[in-house]
C-alpha cells in the first residue's frame, strides 16, 4: 500500500527506498526547473511538501495538478531544507488521477462554517473538518477502551422500537403506510406503531440486569423542533448501565468517563487540538487542562436553584424550585460559579421521566446531569426505580400503559436489583473537546429540523 503522511512525519528516519504517496493537491508553485506541491492525504492535519524536477515522468501533466486534484507520486523522503518541516519528498514521477477545475469550491481558505455546510460532501477536505472527523474517530475508540477496561460489555440495542424512553413525545415514526397511521396500525409493517429510538436505555437495562455492566453506543433520534446549536434530530449516544450501582456510583462513573475523554483529547489528538485552539477557540486547551486538573463539583438541584437565585443575574428563563434548568442556568453554574464540571443531582421527580428512582423525600428523584463549561448538559442519568409497586405508581402518574411495558416490569418482578446508568451525547462531547460551537459541524451529514439531504442548508 501507499504510505500515509502521518506515518512519514512521525518516523525517526526516512524510508530507505522510494515510496508511493497519494493525496490531494493543496497548493502548487512552479519555477523553471521544478515545482513544489503541498499534498494532503487526510491522515493528519499536516501536508507533505513534494519537489518534482521538470524532467521527471509525468511532469508534462503538472498543469493539471491544481488545488483539489488527486495525485499519485513516487519518490524518496529526504530531510527538508525548508523551515517548519522535517521531511519532504523528492519525486521521481507524477500521475494526476483526477483533475479539479476552477469550479472546485475549496480553492481559497477562509470559508464560513455556514457555507461549508452547503458542501457537506467536500468539507471533510478542509483543515477544520478533517480535524473534527479524525477527532470523532479517535474519541469513539476511546469510549470503547474506557468501558472495556472496566468490564462493561458492548450491547446493541434496537434502533426501531415501540417504547418512548424519555416520554417526551419526540419520536419519529417508522411506517410503510401512507394514511391513517394510528387507526390502521394493525395493518402496518410491524402490526403496531413503531418509532426510531430516542434512547437505548430501557433495552439496555434488560442487558445490564443479566450481564452486569453494559454500554450502548449508537444513533438516537429526536423530533425536537428546537433550532439551537446543540440539538440535532439524529445524534449518537453512549449509554452505560450497571446492575448493583446506585446514584453515587453512577456519578463516579460519569466523572471518570469525562476525565478520561478529556485526557484522551489532550494526549492523543495533540496536533488537531492545537489547530482548534489556534483557529476555533483560543481558550480551548487551557479550558480542557483546567477541567482535567479540577475537582468536579456535585450539588443537589435544590442548592443549584439557591445559587442561581442569589446570583443577581438576569436570566431569560425563570429560576424556581420545580422548573427545569435551562442552558443559560447550566452554563452559569459550570462556567462562572464552579469554574469546573459540575453534577447536579436529585431533581424534582415531576420534571423527570418515569424510570427514575423516587427518593425518600417523595418529591425528588435520583437523577443527575453532568454539566461542562461551554456546553451545559453533557450527560443525563439516574438510578432506576427497581421497586415494582413504586414503578407502577410512576406509570400511572405519567399515563403510561402497563400492558406495553410488561417486559420492563418483569425486570422488577424477577430478581430486581438496584441499577443505574447515564447517557452522554457524543456530539456535545465533541463540541466540548474541539471548541466547535455548532452541533452541525461535528456531524458529517447533520440532520436537523428542515435538513435531511446530503447538503444542508446553512
Ligand atoms: O438527558 P437525556 O434525554 O437522557 C436519556 O436519554 C437517558 N435515557 C440516558 C440514560 O440514562 N441512559 O439525553 C442524554 C444526553 C444529553 O445529556 C445530551 O448530551 C444528549 O444526550 N442529547 C442530545 N444531543 C444532541 N441533540 C439532541 N437533540 C439531544 N438530546 C439529548
Ligand atoms: Mg437530559
PDB file of C-alpha atoms and ligand atoms in Angstrom, residues 165-166 198-199 201 222 224 230-233 235 237 239-241 355 369 377-382 384 421-425 427-428 439, ligand 1:
ATOM      1  CA  UNK A 165     -37.997   6.043  26.856  1.00  0.00           C
ATOM      2  CA  UNK A 166     -37.958   9.733  27.656  1.00  0.00           C
ATOM      3  CA  UNK A 198     -34.736   8.222  21.454  1.00  0.00           C
ATOM      4  CA  UNK A 199     -32.524   6.195  23.803  1.00  0.00           C
ATOM      5  CA  UNK A 201     -31.708   2.749  27.921  1.00  0.00           C
ATOM      6  CA  UNK A 222     -35.390  13.141  18.426  1.00  0.00           C
ATOM      7  CA  UNK A 224     -37.377  18.129  18.777  1.00  0.00           C
ATOM      8  CA  UNK A 230     -26.671  21.940  20.460  1.00  0.00           C
ATOM      9  CA  UNK A 231     -29.671  19.893  19.292  1.00  0.00           C
ATOM     10  CA  UNK A 232     -29.732  17.527  16.333  1.00  0.00           C
ATOM     11  CA  UNK A 233     -32.500  15.224  15.131  1.00  0.00           C
ATOM     12  CA  UNK A 235     -27.148  12.096  17.222  1.00  0.00           C
ATOM     13  CA  UNK A 237     -25.407   8.491  22.440  1.00  0.00           C
ATOM     14  CA  UNK A 239     -25.320   4.774  27.493  1.00  0.00           C
ATOM     15  CA  UNK A 240     -23.668   2.693  30.192  1.00  0.00           C
ATOM     16  CA  UNK A 241     -25.975   0.760  32.500  1.00  0.00           C
ATOM     17  CA  UNK A 355     -37.934   5.331  35.203  1.00  0.00           C
ATOM     18  CA  UNK A 369     -26.936  15.809  34.987  1.00  0.00           C
ATOM     19  CA  UNK A 377     -25.648  19.444  29.887  1.00  0.00           C
ATOM     20  CA  UNK A 378     -23.313  16.763  28.556  1.00  0.00           C
ATOM     21  CA  UNK A 379     -24.696  13.786  30.473  1.00  0.00           C
ATOM     22  CA  UNK A 380     -28.121  12.886  31.842  1.00  0.00           C
ATOM     23  CA  UNK A 381     -28.617   9.831  34.019  1.00  0.00           C
ATOM     24  CA  UNK A 382     -30.242   8.314  37.065  1.00  0.00           C
ATOM     25  CA  UNK A 384     -33.577   3.468  38.127  1.00  0.00           C
ATOM     26  CA  UNK A 421     -26.788   4.454  34.165  1.00  0.00           C
ATOM     27  CA  UNK A 422     -26.493   7.571  32.086  1.00  0.00           C
ATOM     28  CA  UNK A 423     -26.428   8.889  28.540  1.00  0.00           C
ATOM     29  CA  UNK A 424     -23.662  11.045  27.094  1.00  0.00           C
ATOM     30  CA  UNK A 425     -24.382  12.900  23.863  1.00  0.00           C
ATOM     31  CA  UNK A 427     -21.707  15.344  19.599  1.00  0.00           C
ATOM     32  CA  UNK A 428     -21.930  17.518  22.713  1.00  0.00           C
ATOM     33  CA  UNK A 439     -23.522  20.645  16.536  1.00  0.00           C
TER      34      UNK A 439
HETATM   35  O1  LIG B   1     -30.767  13.589  29.063  1.00  0.00           O
HETATM   36  P1  LIG B   1     -31.209  12.604  28.016  1.00  0.00           P
HETATM   37  O2  LIG B   1     -32.504  12.861  27.352  1.00  0.00           O
HETATM   38  O3  LIG B   1     -31.177  11.178  28.730  1.00  0.00           O
HETATM   39  C1  LIG B   1     -31.587   9.998  28.202  1.00  0.00           C
HETATM   40  O4  LIG B   1     -31.940   9.812  27.062  1.00  0.00           O
HETATM   41  C2  LIG B   1     -31.429   8.836  29.155  1.00  0.00           C
HETATM   42  N1  LIG B   1     -32.303   7.748  28.691  1.00  0.00           N
HETATM   43  C3  LIG B   1     -29.978   8.448  29.206  1.00  0.00           C
HETATM   44  C4  LIG B   1     -29.737   7.294  30.172  1.00  0.00           C
HETATM   45  O5  LIG B   1     -29.875   7.490  31.353  1.00  0.00           O
HETATM   46  N2  LIG B   1     -29.338   6.147  29.666  1.00  0.00           N
HETATM   47  O6  LIG B   1     -30.089  12.520  26.880  1.00  0.00           O
HETATM   48  C5  LIG B   1     -28.758  12.180  27.215  1.00  0.00           C
HETATM   49  C6  LIG B   1     -27.777  13.135  26.556  1.00  0.00           C
HETATM   50  C7  LIG B   1     -27.954  14.590  26.960  1.00  0.00           C
HETATM   51  O7  LIG B   1     -27.291  14.857  28.178  1.00  0.00           O
HETATM   52  C8  LIG B   1     -27.317  15.313  25.790  1.00  0.00           C
HETATM   53  O8  LIG B   1     -25.909  15.317  25.903  1.00  0.00           O
HETATM   54  C9  LIG B   1     -27.663  14.416  24.616  1.00  0.00           C
HETATM   55  O9  LIG B   1     -27.977  13.133  25.145  1.00  0.00           O
HETATM   56  N3  LIG B   1     -28.809  14.906  23.853  1.00  0.00           N
HETATM   57  C10 LIG B   1     -28.731  15.463  22.636  1.00  0.00           C
HETATM   58  N4  LIG B   1     -27.671  15.723  21.858  1.00  0.00           N
HETATM   59  C11 LIG B   1     -27.895  16.281  20.660  1.00  0.00           C
HETATM   60  N5  LIG B   1     -29.122  16.593  20.187  1.00  0.00           N
HETATM   61  C12 LIG B   1     -30.230  16.344  20.926  1.00  0.00           C
HETATM   62  N6  LIG B   1     -31.439  16.627  20.431  1.00  0.00           N
HETATM   63  C13 LIG B   1     -30.058  15.754  22.216  1.00  0.00           C
HETATM   64  N7  LIG B   1     -30.905  15.375  23.193  1.00  0.00           N
HETATM   65  C14 LIG B   1     -30.132  14.855  24.172  1.00  0.00           C
END
